[in-house]
Short mmCIF file of C-alpha atoms in Angstrom, two decimals:
data_model
loop_
_atom_site.label_atom_id
_atom_site.label_comp_id
_atom_site.label_asym_id
_atom_site.label_seq_id
_atom_site.Cartn_x
_atom_site.Cartn_y
_atom_site.Cartn_z
CA ASN A 15 72.23 143.61 122.86
CA ALA A 16 69.43 146.20 122.97
CA GLY A 17 71.60 149.27 123.66
CA VAL A 18 69.46 152.29 124.58
CA THR A 19 65.70 151.72 124.48
CA GLN A 20 63.20 154.58 124.50
CA THR A 21 59.46 154.33 124.93
CA PRO A 22 57.05 155.40 123.60
CA LYS A 23 58.15 156.16 120.04
CA PHE A 24 55.28 158.60 119.47
CA GLN A 25 53.04 160.53 121.85
CA VAL A 26 50.40 163.24 121.57
CA LEU A 27 49.58 165.21 124.72
CA LYS A 28 47.16 167.96 125.51
CA THR A 29 48.48 171.14 127.07
CA GLY A 30 48.76 170.68 130.83
CA GLN A 31 48.98 166.90 130.80
CA SER A 32 51.90 165.10 132.37
CA MET A 33 53.82 162.12 131.14
CA THR A 34 57.06 160.21 131.52
CA LEU A 35 59.41 159.33 128.70
CA GLN A 36 61.22 156.12 129.46
CA CYS A 37 64.86 155.36 128.74
CA ALA A 38 66.71 152.16 129.59
CA GLN A 39 70.17 150.91 128.72
CA ASP A 40 71.67 147.47 129.16
CA MET A 41 75.34 148.35 128.68
CA ASN A 42 76.09 149.18 132.33
CA HIS A 43 76.86 152.77 131.35
CA GLU A 44 77.25 155.21 134.20
CA TYR A 45 76.43 158.31 132.20
CA MET A 46 73.00 159.01 130.76
CA SER A 47 71.47 162.14 129.29
CA TRP A 48 68.41 163.56 127.56
CA TYR A 49 68.46 165.79 124.48
CA ARG A 50 65.73 167.44 122.48
CA GLN A 51 65.99 168.04 118.75
CA ASP A 52 64.17 170.93 117.13
CA PRO A 53 64.32 172.14 113.52
CA GLY A 54 67.00 174.79 113.10
CA MET A 55 68.18 174.37 116.70
CA GLY A 56 70.06 171.12 116.60
CA LEU A 57 70.23 168.85 119.65
CA ARG A 58 70.24 170.49 123.06
CA LEU A 59 70.95 168.90 126.44
CA ILE A 60 68.05 168.83 128.90
CA HIS A 61 69.32 166.86 131.90
CA TYR A 62 72.07 164.37 132.56
CA SER A 63 73.21 161.88 135.18
CA VAL A 64 76.70 160.68 136.07
CA GLY A 65 75.45 157.74 138.09
CA ALA A 66 72.60 156.37 140.15
CA GLY A 67 71.24 159.01 142.49
CA ILE A 68 73.03 161.90 140.75
CA THR A 69 71.42 164.23 138.22
CA ASP A 70 72.16 167.70 136.92
CA GLN A 71 70.69 170.28 134.58
CA GLY A 72 71.72 170.83 131.03
CA GLU A 73 71.08 173.69 128.64
CA VAL A 74 67.25 173.62 128.55
CA PRO A 75 65.99 172.02 131.81
CA ASN A 76 62.86 174.09 132.47
CA GLY A 77 59.64 172.07 132.44
CA TYR A 78 61.39 168.74 132.85
CA ASN A 79 62.30 166.55 135.81
CA VAL A 80 64.56 163.51 135.97
CA SER A 81 65.62 160.91 138.51
CA ARG A 82 68.13 158.08 138.43
CA SER A 83 67.28 155.35 140.91
CA THR A 84 69.10 152.60 139.00
CA THR A 85 72.04 152.47 136.61
CA GLU A 86 69.80 151.15 133.84
CA ASP A 87 66.92 153.66 133.83
CA PHE A 88 66.72 157.41 133.35
CA PRO A 89 63.12 158.61 132.90
CA LEU A 90 62.25 162.15 131.80
CA ARG A 91 59.10 163.66 133.25
CA LEU A 92 57.04 166.47 131.79
CA LEU A 93 54.99 167.87 134.67
CA SER A 94 52.64 170.12 132.69
CA ALA A 95 53.13 169.82 128.95
CA ALA A 96 53.28 172.97 126.82
CA PRO A 97 53.25 173.36 123.02
CA SER A 98 56.87 174.57 123.25
CA GLN A 99 57.81 171.05 124.36
CA THR A 100 56.78 169.61 121.01
CA SER A 101 60.01 168.03 119.87
CA VAL A 102 61.90 164.82 119.31
CA TYR A 103 63.56 163.55 122.47
CA PHE A 104 66.68 161.42 122.52
CA CYS A 105 68.23 159.54 125.38
CA ALA A 106 71.96 158.80 125.31
CA SER A 107 74.39 156.85 127.42
CA SER A 108 78.14 156.69 127.78
CA TYR A 109 80.56 154.35 129.51
CA SER A 110 82.65 157.01 131.16
CA THR A 111 83.08 160.71 131.64
CA GLY A 112 83.23 162.93 128.60
CA GLY A 113 82.16 160.07 126.41
CA THR A 114 85.64 158.59 126.30
CA TYR A 115 84.30 155.67 124.33
CA GLY A 116 81.58 157.63 122.61
CA TYR A 117 77.88 158.05 123.16
CA THR A 118 75.06 155.65 122.23
CA PHE A 119 71.68 157.14 121.40
CA GLY A 120 68.20 155.70 121.51
CA SER A 121 65.82 155.86 118.55
CA GLY A 122 63.90 158.81 119.95
CA THR A 123 60.42 159.77 121.14
CA ARG A 124 58.44 162.13 118.92
CA LEU A 125 56.21 164.25 121.18
CA THR A 126 53.45 166.57 120.04
CA VAL A 127 51.71 168.85 122.51
CA VAL A 128 48.41 170.31 121.29
CA LYS B 29 80.82 179.06 124.94
CA GLN B 30 81.56 176.16 122.60
CA GLU B 31 79.82 176.42 119.25
CA VAL B 32 79.87 173.84 116.48
CA THR B 33 79.23 174.74 112.85
CA GLN B 34 78.71 172.39 109.94
CA ILE B 35 79.11 173.49 106.36
CA PRO B 36 77.40 173.01 104.00
CA ALA B 37 73.90 172.64 105.45
CA ALA B 38 72.92 170.51 102.47
CA LEU B 39 74.83 168.73 99.75
CA SER B 40 73.67 166.85 96.67
CA VAL B 41 76.12 164.71 94.70
CA PRO B 42 75.98 162.03 92.02
CA GLU B 43 76.63 158.44 93.00
CA GLY B 44 80.29 157.46 93.05
CA GLU B 45 81.63 160.87 93.98
CA ASN B 46 84.06 161.35 96.84
CA LEU B 47 82.94 164.07 99.22
CA VAL B 48 83.96 165.98 102.33
CA LEU B 49 81.75 167.25 105.12
CA ASN B 50 83.11 169.98 107.33
CA CYS B 51 82.75 170.65 111.06
CA SER B 52 84.31 173.51 112.98
CA PHE B 53 84.29 174.32 116.69
CA THR B 54 85.19 177.52 118.50
CA ASP B 55 87.04 176.14 121.56
CA SER B 56 89.89 173.71 121.01
CA ALA B 57 89.58 172.35 124.56
CA ILE B 58 87.53 169.33 123.59
CA TYR B 59 87.56 165.81 125.01
CA ASN B 60 86.66 164.07 121.80
CA LEU B 61 84.66 164.50 118.59
CA GLN B 62 82.04 162.13 117.27
CA TRP B 63 80.35 161.91 113.89
CA PHE B 64 76.79 160.59 113.73
CA ARG B 65 74.41 159.68 110.98
CA GLN B 66 70.67 160.35 111.26
CA ASP B 67 68.14 158.94 108.82
CA PRO B 68 64.76 160.72 108.51
CA GLY B 69 62.59 160.03 111.55
CA LYS B 70 65.26 157.87 113.13
CA GLY B 71 67.79 158.08 115.92
CA LEU B 72 71.49 158.83 115.79
CA THR B 73 73.94 156.19 114.68
CA SER B 74 77.55 156.65 115.71
CA LEU B 75 79.97 156.55 112.77
CA LEU B 76 83.36 157.54 114.11
CA LEU B 77 84.83 158.74 117.38
CA ILE B 78 88.09 160.69 117.45
CA GLN B 79 89.81 161.17 120.80
CA SER B 80 91.41 164.58 121.36
CA SER B 81 94.87 162.99 121.12
CA GLN B 82 94.12 161.39 117.74
CA ARG B 83 94.30 162.89 114.27
CA GLU B 84 91.99 160.58 112.36
CA GLN B 85 89.81 157.49 112.40
CA THR B 86 88.71 155.24 109.56
CA SER B 87 85.81 152.87 109.10
CA GLY B 88 85.23 151.37 105.69
CA ARG B 89 84.60 154.17 103.20
CA LEU B 90 84.57 156.79 105.96
CA ASN B 91 87.55 158.74 107.23
CA ALA B 92 87.33 161.45 109.86
CA SER B 93 90.15 163.82 110.70
CA LEU B 94 90.62 166.17 113.62
CA ASP B 95 92.75 169.30 113.90
CA LYS B 96 92.23 170.66 117.38
CA SER B 97 94.49 173.65 116.95
CA SER B 98 92.43 174.99 114.07
CA GLY B 99 89.12 173.78 115.50
CA ARG B 100 88.22 171.65 112.51
CA SER B 101 87.14 168.15 111.61
CA THR B 102 86.30 166.65 108.27
CA LEU B 103 84.35 163.54 107.34
CA TYR B 104 85.47 162.06 104.05
CA ILE B 105 83.13 159.65 102.28
CA ALA B 106 84.64 157.69 99.42
CA ALA B 107 82.69 156.40 96.45
CA SER B 108 79.35 157.68 97.72
CA GLN B 109 76.22 155.53 97.34
CA PRO B 110 72.49 156.39 97.46
CA GLY B 111 72.37 154.54 100.80
CA ASP B 112 74.68 157.21 102.23
CA SER B 113 71.84 159.75 101.94
CA ALA B 114 71.17 161.02 105.47
CA THR B 115 71.94 163.90 107.79
CA TYR B 116 75.44 163.84 109.25
CA LEU B 117 75.96 165.40 112.66
CA CYS B 118 79.20 166.41 114.31
CA ALA B 119 79.42 166.68 118.10
CA VAL B 120 82.18 167.56 120.55
CA SER B 121 82.36 166.56 124.18
CA LEU B 122 83.77 168.93 126.74
CA PRO B 123 86.32 168.24 129.47
CA SER B 124 84.80 167.85 132.94
CA SER B 125 81.33 167.94 131.45
CA GLU B 126 78.79 165.46 130.23
CA LYS B 127 77.51 167.83 127.61
CA LEU B 128 77.74 167.06 123.91
CA VAL B 129 77.64 170.15 121.72
CA PHE B 130 76.17 169.40 118.32
CA GLY B 131 76.35 171.08 114.98
CA LYS B 132 73.09 171.47 113.05
CA GLY B 133 74.13 168.85 110.54
CA THR B 134 74.72 168.45 106.84
CA LYS B 135 71.92 166.85 104.84
CA LEU B 136 73.51 164.65 102.18
CA THR B 137 71.68 163.40 99.12
CA VAL B 138 73.43 160.94 96.81
CA ASN B 139 71.66 160.68 93.47
CA PRO B 140 71.69 157.39 91.51
#
């Protein structure tokens, strides 16, 4: 039972480069979301999805795109990386709305933009 | 706007001590509350989930309580061990929303 898998674990980008952070879950959860964690700021919601084909913005969506073509996968795309996007990114999934049965988090991707 | 506060920001205790971590939230209209543990450089591990209709949950040496009316939750750790050293995060989920609102965490150090 893998749970929520994030790849890569570490990444260094140059300003202006693009990349995709991968997130996959094998628990058949409908709800998936992306958070970023910054020192002194806590975790903040970037984007979320309530099911395949449906996505919505969270608290800090600028500079990020998402899509949800399957139940299992929810990739996060950085179109043109900026130093302000240096952070640790976490993907989470939940079985039902509002996290009725709680949220499961991946192990994170540590991104540095230089 | 829902805000979650955790006090203290850091706590250092000797091994064997019982301790309480505090979490408060500004809006009592929550769906549930979840406590997580985060080890340095690692992801979040779920410890306890309390539904809005519940008052407490227990798992081993951990006990979490919820008082919605006062906007407070506590995480009680009995007989603390050095392996309990980590950052503990409190998060509330909102009705009709997929957003989790997190506190900034309490960094716990248990000294041998």
